[in-house]
């Protein structure tokens, strides 16, 4: 249901780019530093005997867990207060977390503050672009989105130089120095955020991978998703994917995916592949510096050198992968990237330094932010011309990524402890995850999954049409049995994590959709274009 549009604000060009700089500073502090500056600190935390090696890795997983929580609660907080108020509070929380970590306390103290820094990062990744982009001219939004998330890559590369210098004054000084940088960024941007939001209409045309790359640059760790979801972290881009307020001609038959595959099976497979990518990227994201400095007994500054290469790769990943998507198509590009990353992870497993390790560090660095535009373009390829269905699919993909990323953090901690600190085992696990994701592209697997989904969906339709089946929530959830193949992958926050990102980026809404924790299990009704639904 469409919401009434608010008058779009028309700030001056200077004001618009001031907002963009505020978004850049927020991504730099909350993800580039709060998450990625931790990696250069890992060897120092262990060598200074603040914590054991397994505890240090466990603390890194706390930030990933917090990122998932923050991404889910960001939109509800914005509805309760406002985007600007939440963004300011989260920036202050990042600074406070750095400050709290400067004082050696029990493990629980550090875990809590690392969790808080992750929550701040997740909320900022959900809200920053959605707050800023409506105030930027439409023809400049791709560039503006890339500038906002460029802060993540700058933070990674910058932490490779700043953190070693700060460590020269001691571990506590390093934490305090990061707190000071975050505080300066918070104060400089306190009054730079937009005072009001705006709802902007969106074109239903799906963007190309390179256009998505410009908006999601650096956001995959955000994994998001980070993205980042990364990345992803949160997955964090959705330009042009929203369907609110967008008209759709239901009489026109939808276009088929470019590879003529079953879109239901393709989408569900992508959920699993995206999660496996998250598993793979966690290992170098957390362990690369420690591997160089302690695993290879390298020079204390060697770890920083390779971490800078990783950061340069992170800045180049989105445009590079977007270009590949444009030239080869989303599916072929995704296969190529998975193969390249599997080779790079295998190189990390075998490398002892030198050019091989440098090339692997750079290549692996392109992965966390670069997969965001490719995954989103793949969803557009599978579900063309249906923005609402695209949002639902992207939401579940992002939840899959963030969840796998958080779980992988704790799993790697256990493996690292059980193997006596063998970094190469962790990189090998990441390489295997990528190989499995690549093998999932085999046609027999997709056809078998398509048959299973078709059988489950047909059984669900029969169940709903039988006497006493009901027409409410139970009927909607009956399309796939609780133990069906697609059930676990399609349950989750349908509107909170990626829905807020995809719809907010595209429409510029300041409130975003409500978090929907219901299970939408009918893959035909939830994922296919309206013209294909039975």
mmCIF file of N, CA and C in Angstrom, residues 227-349:
data_model
loop_
_atom_site.group_PDB
_atom_site.id
_atom_site.type_symbol
_atom_site.label_atom_id
_atom_site.label_comp_id
_atom_site.label_asym_id
_atom_site.label_seq_id
_atom_site.Cartn_x
_atom_site.Cartn_y
_atom_site.Cartn_z
ATOM 1 N N UNK A 227 29.170 -6.045 4.857
ATOM 2 C CA UNK A 227 27.886 -5.618 4.581
ATOM 3 C C UNK A 227 27.908 -5.767 4.884
ATOM 4 N N UNK A 228 27.448 -6.095 4.402
ATOM 5 C CA UNK A 228 28.191 -6.020 4.350
ATOM 6 C C UNK A 228 28.385 -6.725 4.204
ATOM 7 N N UNK A 229 27.581 -7.064 5.013
ATOM 8 C CA UNK A 229 26.963 -7.175 5.209
ATOM 9 C C UNK A 229 27.657 -7.038 6.166
ATOM 10 N N UNK A 230 28.356 -8.106 5.205
ATOM 11 C CA UNK A 230 29.311 -7.842 5.214
ATOM 12 C C UNK A 230 29.329 -7.436 6.017
ATOM 13 N N UNK A 231 28.381 -6.538 5.680
ATOM 14 C CA UNK A 231 28.648 -7.039 5.049
ATOM 15 C C UNK A 231 28.726 -6.591 5.866
ATOM 16 N N UNK A 232 27.212 -6.728 5.709
ATOM 17 C CA UNK A 232 27.001 -7.249 5.285
ATOM 18 C C UNK A 232 27.425 -7.898 5.954
ATOM 19 N N UNK A 233 26.820 -7.151 4.704
ATOM 20 C CA UNK A 233 26.698 -7.059 5.542
ATOM 21 C C UNK A 233 25.237 -6.467 6.000
ATOM 22 N N UNK A 234 25.856 -6.134 6.079
ATOM 23 C CA UNK A 234 25.065 -6.267 5.907
ATOM 24 C C UNK A 234 25.342 -6.198 4.612
ATOM 25 N N UNK A 235 24.287 -7.018 2.881
ATOM 26 C CA UNK A 235 23.800 -6.479 1.686
ATOM 27 C C UNK A 235 23.198 -5.186 1.929
ATOM 28 N N UNK A 236 23.612 -4.231 1.129
ATOM 29 C CA UNK A 236 23.145 -2.946 1.561
ATOM 30 C C UNK A 236 22.709 -2.041 0.458
ATOM 31 N N UNK A 237 22.522 -2.474 -0.681
ATOM 32 C CA UNK A 237 22.081 -1.588 -1.742
ATOM 33 C C UNK A 237 20.774 -2.055 -2.298
ATOM 34 N N UNK A 238 19.982 -1.128 -2.737
ATOM 35 C CA UNK A 238 18.744 -1.504 -3.351
ATOM 36 C C UNK A 238 18.240 -0.455 -4.280
ATOM 37 N N UNK A 239 19.076 0.321 -4.890
ATOM 38 C CA UNK A 239 18.619 1.392 -5.740
ATOM 39 C C UNK A 239 17.746 0.854 -6.840
ATOM 40 N N UNK A 240 16.567 1.420 -6.907
ATOM 41 C CA UNK A 240 15.643 1.016 -7.951
ATOM 42 C C UNK A 240 14.913 -0.267 -7.692
ATOM 43 N N UNK A 241 14.935 -0.791 -6.487
ATOM 44 C CA UNK A 241 14.292 -2.060 -6.232
ATOM 45 C C UNK A 241 12.973 -1.934 -5.512
ATOM 46 N N UNK A 242 12.576 -0.791 -5.112
ATOM 47 C CA UNK A 242 11.375 -0.689 -4.310
ATOM 48 C C UNK A 242 10.140 -0.700 -5.161
ATOM 49 N N UNK A 243 9.105 -1.305 -4.605
ATOM 50 C CA UNK A 243 7.865 -1.346 -5.328
ATOM 51 C C UNK A 243 6.782 -0.502 -4.718
ATOM 52 N N UNK A 244 7.007 0.170 -3.632
ATOM 53 C CA UNK A 244 5.983 0.991 -3.014
ATOM 54 C C UNK A 244 5.700 2.187 -3.899
ATOM 55 N N UNK A 245 4.442 2.382 -4.174
ATOM 56 C CA UNK A 245 4.063 3.508 -4.989
ATOM 57 C C UNK A 245 4.382 3.319 -6.458
ATOM 58 N N UNK A 246 4.800 2.127 -6.863
ATOM 59 C CA UNK A 246 5.138 1.876 -8.261
ATOM 60 C C UNK A 246 4.017 1.085 -8.904
ATOM 61 N N UNK A 247 3.525 1.566 -10.016
ATOM 62 C CA UNK A 247 2.459 0.859 -10.706
ATOM 63 C C UNK A 247 3.027 -0.302 -11.486
ATOM 64 N N UNK A 248 2.199 -1.306 -11.708
ATOM 65 C CA UNK A 248 2.661 -2.491 -12.412
ATOM 66 C C UNK A 248 1.519 -3.018 -13.257
ATOM 67 N N UNK A 249 1.771 -3.291 -14.491
ATOM 68 C CA UNK A 249 0.763 -3.816 -15.396
ATOM 69 C C UNK A 249 0.720 -5.322 -15.247
ATOM 70 N N UNK A 250 -0.269 -5.791 -14.500
ATOM 71 C CA UNK A 250 -0.337 -7.227 -14.234
ATOM 72 C C UNK A 250 -0.727 -8.036 -15.452
ATOM 73 N N UNK A 251 -1.251 -7.373 -16.475
ATOM 74 C CA UNK A 251 -1.645 -8.120 -17.667
ATOM 75 C C UNK A 251 -0.472 -8.444 -18.568
ATOM 76 N N UNK A 252 0.617 -7.702 -18.423
ATOM 77 C CA UNK A 252 1.785 -7.932 -19.275
ATOM 78 C C UNK A 252 2.583 -9.100 -18.751
ATOM 79 N N UNK A 253 2.929 -10.071 -19.568
ATOM 80 C CA UNK A 253 3.707 -11.208 -19.090
ATOM 81 C C UNK A 253 5.102 -10.772 -18.718
ATOM 82 N N UNK A 254 5.641 -11.269 -17.598
ATOM 83 C CA UNK A 254 6.979 -10.890 -17.182
ATOM 84 C C UNK A 254 8.032 -11.509 -18.075
ATOM 85 N N UNK A 255 9.141 -10.822 -18.151
ATOM 86 C CA UNK A 255 10.257 -11.357 -18.922
ATOM 87 C C UNK A 255 10.891 -12.508 -18.176
ATOM 88 N N UNK A 256 11.359 -13.470 -18.887
ATOM 89 C CA UNK A 256 12.038 -14.601 -18.271
ATOM 90 C C UNK A 256 13.452 -14.226 -17.934
ATOM 91 N N UNK A 257 14.048 -14.876 -16.923
ATOM 92 C CA UNK A 257 15.455 -14.642 -16.632
ATOM 93 C C UNK A 257 16.302 -14.926 -17.850
ATOM 94 N N UNK A 258 17.439 -14.274 -17.919
ATOM 95 C CA UNK A 258 18.283 -14.389 -19.106
ATOM 96 C C UNK A 258 18.794 -15.797 -19.321
ATOM 97 N N UNK A 259 18.862 -16.612 -18.264
ATOM 98 C CA UNK A 259 19.369 -17.970 -18.436
ATOM 99 C C UNK A 259 18.252 -19.001 -18.480
ATOM 100 N N UNK A 260 16.987 -18.571 -18.457
ATOM 101 C CA UNK A 260 15.829 -19.452 -18.585
ATOM 102 C C UNK A 260 15.784 -20.503 -17.487
ATOM 103 N N UNK A 261 16.356 -20.251 -16.328
ATOM 104 C CA UNK A 261 16.318 -21.187 -15.224
ATOM 105 C C UNK A 261 15.049 -20.976 -14.421
ATOM 106 N N UNK A 262 14.728 -21.940 -13.543
ATOM 107 C CA UNK A 262 13.574 -21.813 -12.665
ATOM 108 C C UNK A 262 13.862 -20.698 -11.666
ATOM 109 N N UNK A 263 13.093 -19.609 -11.686
ATOM 110 C CA UNK A 263 13.432 -18.493 -10.793
ATOM 111 C C UNK A 263 13.307 -18.840 -9.322
ATOM 112 N N UNK A 264 12.350 -19.722 -8.972
ATOM 113 C CA UNK A 264 12.235 -20.090 -7.558
ATOM 114 C C UNK A 264 13.490 -20.805 -7.084
ATOM 115 N N UNK A 265 13.920 -21.802 -7.848
ATOM 116 C CA UNK A 265 15.123 -22.533 -7.466
ATOM 117 C C UNK A 265 16.344 -21.624 -7.482
ATOM 118 N N UNK A 266 16.423 -20.741 -8.479
ATOM 119 C CA UNK A 266 17.561 -19.834 -8.559
ATOM 120 C C UNK A 266 17.642 -18.907 -7.364
ATOM 121 N N UNK A 267 16.497 -18.393 -6.916
ATOM 122 C CA UNK A 267 16.499 -17.482 -5.770
ATOM 123 C C UNK A 267 16.892 -18.213 -4.496
ATOM 124 N N UNK A 268 16.317 -19.394 -4.280
ATOM 125 C CA UNK A 268 16.653 -20.148 -3.067
ATOM 126 C C UNK A 268 18.126 -20.549 -3.071
ATOM 127 N N UNK A 269 18.641 -20.946 -4.234
ATOM 128 C CA UNK A 269 20.060 -21.261 -4.325
ATOM 129 C C UNK A 269 20.912 -20.035 -4.004
ATOM 130 N N UNK A 270 20.483 -18.867 -4.464
ATOM 131 C CA UNK A 270 21.240 -17.655 -4.185
ATOM 132 C C UNK A 270 21.276 -17.373 -2.690
ATOM 133 N N UNK A 271 20.173 -17.643 -1.974
ATOM 134 C CA UNK A 271 20.182 -17.469 -0.527
ATOM 135 C C UNK A 271 21.319 -18.287 0.100
ATOM 136 N N UNK A 272 21.404 -19.556 -0.304
ATOM 137 C CA UNK A 272 22.453 -20.408 0.244
ATOM 138 C C UNK A 272 23.833 -19.972 -0.182
ATOM 139 N N UNK A 273 23.984 -19.592 -1.454
ATOM 140 C CA UNK A 273 25.292 -19.141 -1.942
ATOM 141 C C UNK A 273 25.747 -17.876 -1.218
ATOM 142 N N UNK A 274 24.835 -16.962 -1.015
ATOM 143 C CA UNK A 274 25.182 -15.703 -0.341
ATOM 144 C C UNK A 274 25.635 -15.966 1.093
ATOM 145 N N UNK A 275 24.979 -16.914 1.750
ATOM 146 C CA UNK A 275 25.410 -17.284 3.087
ATOM 147 C C UNK A 275 26.790 -17.916 3.096
ATOM 148 N N UNK A 276 27.071 -18.778 2.111
ATOM 149 C CA UNK A 276 28.395 -19.398 2.021
ATOM 150 C C UNK A 276 29.477 -18.362 1.717
ATOM 151 N N UNK A 277 29.147 -17.344 0.926
ATOM 152 C CA UNK A 277 30.102 -16.259 0.694
ATOM 153 C C UNK A 277 30.428 -15.547 1.997
ATOM 154 N N UNK A 278 29.425 -15.351 2.848
ATOM 155 C CA UNK A 278 29.661 -14.721 4.139
ATOM 156 C C UNK A 278 30.610 -15.555 4.992
ATOM 157 N N UNK A 279 30.419 -16.877 4.964
ATOM 158 C CA UNK A 279 31.314 -17.762 5.711
ATOM 159 C C UNK A 279 32.753 -17.588 5.231
ATOM 160 N N UNK A 280 32.936 -17.485 3.922
ATOM 161 C CA UNK A 280 34.285 -17.392 3.363
ATOM 162 C C UNK A 280 34.967 -16.079 3.707
ATOM 163 N N UNK A 281 34.241 -14.980 3.666
ATOM 164 C CA UNK A 281 34.917 -13.684 3.835
ATOM 165 C C UNK A 281 35.298 -13.380 5.276
ATOM 166 N N UNK A 282 34.679 -14.074 6.247
ATOM 167 C CA UNK A 282 34.979 -13.781 7.654
ATOM 168 C C UNK A 282 36.425 -14.132 7.996
ATOM 169 N N UNK A 283 36.938 -15.238 7.445
ATOM 170 C CA UNK A 283 38.279 -15.702 7.835
ATOM 171 C C UNK A 283 39.360 -14.664 7.551
ATOM 172 N N UNK A 284 39.528 -14.155 6.318
ATOM 173 C CA UNK A 284 40.563 -13.130 6.113
ATOM 174 C C UNK A 284 40.216 -11.802 6.760
ATOM 175 N N UNK A 285 38.931 -11.485 6.875
ATOM 176 C CA UNK A 285 38.527 -10.226 7.485
ATOM 177 C C UNK A 285 39.004 -10.133 8.935
ATOM 178 N N UNK A 286 39.019 -11.249 9.631
ATOM 179 C CA UNK A 286 39.400 -11.264 11.047
ATOM 180 C C UNK A 286 40.861 -11.674 11.232
ATOM 181 N N UNK A 287 41.362 -12.606 10.428
ATOM 182 C CA UNK A 287 42.632 -13.270 10.737
ATOM 183 C C UNK A 287 43.811 -12.865 9.864
ATOM 184 N N UNK A 288 43.617 -12.069 8.818
ATOM 185 C CA UNK A 288 44.708 -11.825 7.883
ATOM 186 C C UNK A 288 45.921 -11.202 8.568
ATOM 187 N N UNK A 289 45.722 -10.152 9.330
ATOM 188 C CA UNK A 289 46.852 -9.471 9.981
ATOM 189 C C UNK A 289 47.531 -10.389 10.988
ATOM 190 N N UNK A 290 46.738 -11.097 11.783
ATOM 191 C CA UNK A 290 47.317 -12.010 12.777
ATOM 192 C C UNK A 290 48.076 -13.134 12.093
ATOM 193 N N UNK A 291 47.576 -13.598 10.951
ATOM 194 C CA UNK A 291 48.265 -14.645 10.198
ATOM 195 C C UNK A 291 49.646 -14.178 9.760
ATOM 196 N N UNK A 292 49.751 -12.951 9.273
ATOM 197 C CA UNK A 292 51.037 -12.442 8.798
ATOM 198 C C UNK A 292 51.993 -12.221 9.964
ATOM 199 N N UNK A 293 51.502 -11.618 11.043
ATOM 200 C CA UNK A 293 52.405 -11.221 12.130
ATOM 201 C C UNK A 293 52.752 -12.362 13.070
ATOM 202 N N UNK A 294 51.814 -13.211 13.380
ATOM 203 C CA UNK A 294 52.108 -14.300 14.312
ATOM 204 C C UNK A 294 52.238 -15.630 13.588
ATOM 205 N N UNK A 295 51.339 -15.887 12.617
ATOM 206 C CA UNK A 295 51.403 -17.163 11.909
ATOM 207 C C UNK A 295 52.652 -17.314 11.065
ATOM 208 N N UNK A 296 53.060 -16.212 10.392
ATOM 209 C CA UNK A 296 54.262 -16.248 9.558
ATOM 210 C C UNK A 296 55.466 -15.638 10.264
ATOM 211 N N UNK A 297 55.277 -15.197 11.509
ATOM 212 C CA UNK A 297 56.354 -14.562 12.268
ATOM 213 C C UNK A 297 56.983 -13.427 11.483
ATOM 214 N N UNK A 298 56.114 -12.616 10.866
ATOM 215 C CA UNK A 298 56.601 -11.521 10.042
ATOM 216 C C UNK A 298 56.905 -10.284 10.847
ATOM 217 N N UNK A 299 57.418 -9.283 10.165
ATOM 218 C CA UNK A 299 57.692 -7.991 10.784
ATOM 219 C C UNK A 299 56.385 -7.401 11.302
ATOM 220 N N UNK A 300 56.413 -6.674 12.438
ATOM 221 C CA UNK A 300 55.184 -6.088 12.966
ATOM 222 C C UNK A 300 54.457 -5.189 11.978
ATOM 223 N N UNK A 301 55.221 -4.576 11.053
ATOM 224 C CA UNK A 301 54.578 -3.700 10.081
ATOM 225 C C UNK A 301 54.128 -4.447 8.828
ATOM 226 N N UNK A 302 54.521 -5.713 8.695
ATOM 227 C CA UNK A 302 54.137 -6.478 7.510
ATOM 228 C C UNK A 302 52.637 -6.707 7.472
ATOM 229 N N UNK A 303 52.059 -6.983 8.636
ATOM 230 C CA UNK A 303 50.618 -7.192 8.691
ATOM 231 C C UNK A 303 49.861 -5.960 8.217
ATOM 232 N N UNK A 304 50.341 -4.784 8.616
ATOM 233 C CA UNK A 304 49.697 -3.543 8.181
ATOM 234 C C UNK A 304 49.798 -3.375 6.670
ATOM 235 N N UNK A 305 50.919 -3.763 6.078
ATOM 236 C CA UNK A 305 51.104 -3.644 4.631
ATOM 237 C C UNK A 305 50.067 -4.487 3.884
ATOM 238 N N UNK A 306 49.899 -5.725 4.301
ATOM 239 C CA UNK A 306 48.938 -6.589 3.625
ATOM 240 C C UNK A 306 47.506 -6.140 3.897
ATOM 241 N N UNK A 307 47.272 -5.564 5.063
ATOM 242 C CA UNK A 307 45.937 -5.061 5.375
ATOM 243 C C UNK A 307 45.599 -3.844 4.504
ATOM 244 N N UNK A 308 46.572 -3.024 4.200
ATOM 245 C CA UNK A 308 46.342 -1.898 3.288
ATOM 246 C C UNK A 308 45.973 -2.421 1.904
ATOM 247 N N UNK A 309 46.659 -3.464 1.450
ATOM 248 C CA UNK A 309 46.308 -4.063 0.156
ATOM 249 C C UNK A 309 44.871 -4.593 0.179
ATOM 250 N N UNK A 310 44.501 -5.197 1.286
ATOM 251 C CA UNK A 310 43.127 -5.667 1.442
ATOM 252 C C UNK A 310 42.149 -4.496 1.319
ATOM 253 N N UNK A 311 42.466 -3.359 1.957
ATOM 254 C CA UNK A 311 41.602 -2.186 1.890
ATOM 255 C C UNK A 311 41.515 -1.596 0.490
ATOM 256 N N UNK A 312 42.638 -1.570 -0.230
ATOM 257 C CA UNK A 312 42.600 -1.081 -1.613
ATOM 258 C C UNK A 312 41.696 -1.977 -2.460
ATOM 259 N N UNK A 313 41.785 -3.282 -2.243
ATOM 260 C CA UNK A 313 40.884 -4.199 -2.940
ATOM 261 C C UNK A 313 39.428 -3.923 -2.612
ATOM 262 N N UNK A 314 39.151 -3.609 -1.349
ATOM 263 C CA UNK A 314 37.772 -3.318 -0.943
ATOM 264 C C UNK A 314 37.224 -2.098 -1.668
ATOM 265 N N UNK A 315 38.069 -1.104 -1.914
ATOM 266 C CA UNK A 315 37.599 0.081 -2.629
ATOM 267 C C UNK A 315 37.365 -0.205 -4.111
ATOM 268 N N UNK A 316 38.100 -1.149 -4.672
ATOM 269 C CA UNK A 316 37.992 -1.437 -6.101
ATOM 270 C C UNK A 316 36.972 -2.524 -6.419
ATOM 271 N N UNK A 317 36.555 -3.290 -5.410
ATOM 272 C CA UNK A 317 35.665 -4.414 -5.658
ATOM 273 C C UNK A 317 34.341 -4.073 -6.320
ATOM 274 N N UNK A 318 33.559 -3.138 -5.765
ATOM 275 C CA UNK A 318 32.231 -2.870 -6.362
ATOM 276 C C UNK A 318 32.279 -2.437 -7.823
ATOM 277 N N UNK A 319 33.113 -1.453 -8.212
ATOM 278 C CA UNK A 319 33.121 -1.112 -9.639
ATOM 279 C C UNK A 319 33.640 -2.238 -10.522
ATOM 280 N N UNK A 320 34.617 -3.006 -10.034
ATOM 281 C CA UNK A 320 35.154 -4.115 -10.824
ATOM 282 C C UNK A 320 34.102 -5.191 -11.039
ATOM 283 N N UNK A 321 33.423 -5.588 -9.972
ATOM 284 C CA UNK A 321 32.420 -6.640 -10.089
ATOM 285 C C UNK A 321 31.197 -6.143 -10.862
ATOM 286 N N UNK A 322 30.858 -4.863 -10.695
ATOM 287 C CA UNK A 322 29.757 -4.317 -11.462
ATOM 288 C C UNK A 322 30.047 -4.345 -12.955
ATOM 289 N N UNK A 323 31.288 -4.028 -13.325
ATOM 290 C CA UNK A 323 31.693 -4.075 -14.729
ATOM 291 C C UNK A 323 31.603 -5.501 -15.261
ATOM 292 N N UNK A 324 32.041 -6.469 -14.462
ATOM 293 C CA UNK A 324 31.940 -7.869 -14.890
ATOM 294 C C UNK A 324 30.481 -8.264 -15.094
ATOM 295 N N UNK A 325 29.608 -7.797 -14.191
ATOM 296 C CA UNK A 325 28.196 -8.115 -14.332
ATOM 297 C C UNK A 325 27.607 -7.550 -15.596
ATOM 298 N N UNK A 326 28.018 -6.345 -15.970
ATOM 299 C CA UNK A 326 27.529 -5.736 -17.204
ATOM 300 C C UNK A 326 28.032 -6.487 -18.437
ATOM 301 N N UNK A 327 29.273 -6.917 -18.400
ATOM 302 C CA UNK A 327 29.865 -7.557 -19.576
ATOM 303 C C UNK A 327 29.419 -9.012 -19.741
ATOM 304 N N UNK A 328 29.317 -9.744 -18.640
ATOM 305 C CA UNK A 328 29.067 -11.185 -18.716
ATOM 306 C C UNK A 328 27.646 -11.580 -18.359
ATOM 307 N N UNK A 329 26.917 -10.699 -17.686
ATOM 308 C CA UNK A 329 25.625 -11.065 -17.121
ATOM 309 C C UNK A 329 25.811 -11.478 -15.674
ATOM 310 N N UNK A 330 24.795 -11.264 -14.823
ATOM 311 C CA UNK A 330 24.962 -11.518 -13.383
ATOM 312 C C UNK A 330 25.361 -12.948 -13.051
ATOM 313 N N UNK A 331 24.737 -13.937 -13.705
ATOM 314 C CA UNK A 331 25.026 -15.310 -13.323
ATOM 315 C C UNK A 331 26.444 -15.719 -13.722
ATOM 316 N N UNK A 332 26.827 -15.423 -14.946
ATOM 317 C CA UNK A 332 28.177 -15.787 -15.390
ATOM 318 C C UNK A 332 29.235 -15.046 -14.572
ATOM 319 N N UNK A 333 28.977 -13.778 -14.276
ATOM 320 C CA UNK A 333 29.929 -13.020 -13.472
ATOM 321 C C UNK A 333 30.038 -13.597 -12.072
ATOM 322 N N UNK A 334 28.907 -14.010 -11.492
ATOM 323 C CA UNK A 334 28.933 -14.597 -10.154
ATOM 324 C C UNK A 334 29.743 -15.887 -10.149
ATOM 325 N N UNK A 335 29.581 -16.706 -11.183
ATOM 326 C CA UNK A 335 30.380 -17.931 -11.258
ATOM 327 C C UNK A 335 31.867 -17.614 -11.345
ATOM 328 N N UNK A 336 32.225 -16.645 -12.185
ATOM 329 C CA UNK A 336 33.629 -16.285 -12.330
ATOM 330 C C UNK A 336 34.198 -15.769 -11.023
ATOM 331 N N UNK A 337 33.446 -14.928 -10.328
ATOM 332 C CA UNK A 337 33.922 -14.361 -9.067
ATOM 333 C C UNK A 337 34.097 -15.450 -8.019
ATOM 334 N N UNK A 338 33.148 -16.369 -7.926
ATOM 335 C CA UNK A 338 33.281 -17.466 -6.960
ATOM 336 C C UNK A 338 34.533 -18.290 -7.249
ATOM 337 N N UNK A 339 34.797 -18.573 -8.519
ATOM 338 C CA UNK A 339 35.992 -19.340 -8.871
ATOM 339 C C UNK A 339 37.261 -18.564 -8.529
ATOM 340 N N UNK A 340 37.291 -17.269 -8.861
ATOM 341 C CA UNK A 340 38.466 -16.447 -8.557
ATOM 342 C C UNK A 340 38.715 -16.361 -7.049
ATOM 343 N N UNK A 341 37.639 -16.199 -6.277
ATOM 344 C CA UNK A 341 37.811 -16.082 -4.840
ATOM 345 C C UNK A 341 38.224 -17.403 -4.201
ATOM 346 N N UNK A 342 37.725 -18.509 -4.738
ATOM 347 C CA UNK A 342 38.174 -19.811 -4.234
ATOM 348 C C UNK A 342 39.672 -19.989 -4.454
ATOM 349 N N UNK A 343 40.160 -19.562 -5.617
ATOM 350 C CA UNK A 343 41.603 -19.631 -5.899
ATOM 351 C C UNK A 343 42.367 -18.707 -4.955
ATOM 352 N N UNK A 344 41.841 -17.495 -4.720
ATOM 353 C CA UNK A 344 42.519 -16.549 -3.830
ATOM 354 C C UNK A 344 42.580 -17.082 -2.405
ATOM 355 N N UNK A 345 41.489 -17.686 -1.936
ATOM 356 C CA UNK A 345 41.494 -18.261 -0.587
ATOM 357 C C UNK A 345 42.453 -19.442 -0.500
ATOM 358 N N UNK A 346 42.519 -20.249 -1.546
ATOM 359 C CA UNK A 346 43.487 -21.345 -1.563
ATOM 360 C C UNK A 346 44.908 -20.804 -1.539
ATOM 361 N N UNK A 347 45.136 -19.677 -2.237
ATOM 362 C CA UNK A 347 46.464 -19.054 -2.213
ATOM 363 C C UNK A 347 46.825 -18.596 -0.810
ATOM 364 N N UNK A 348 45.856 -18.045 -0.073
ATOM 365 C CA UNK A 348 46.123 -17.662 1.322
ATOM 366 C C UNK A 348 46.510 -18.882 2.145
ATOM 367 N N UNK A 349 45.871 -20.004 1.857
ATOM 368 C CA UNK A 349 46.170 -21.224 2.604
ATOM 369 C C UNK A 349 47.602 -21.696 2.367
#
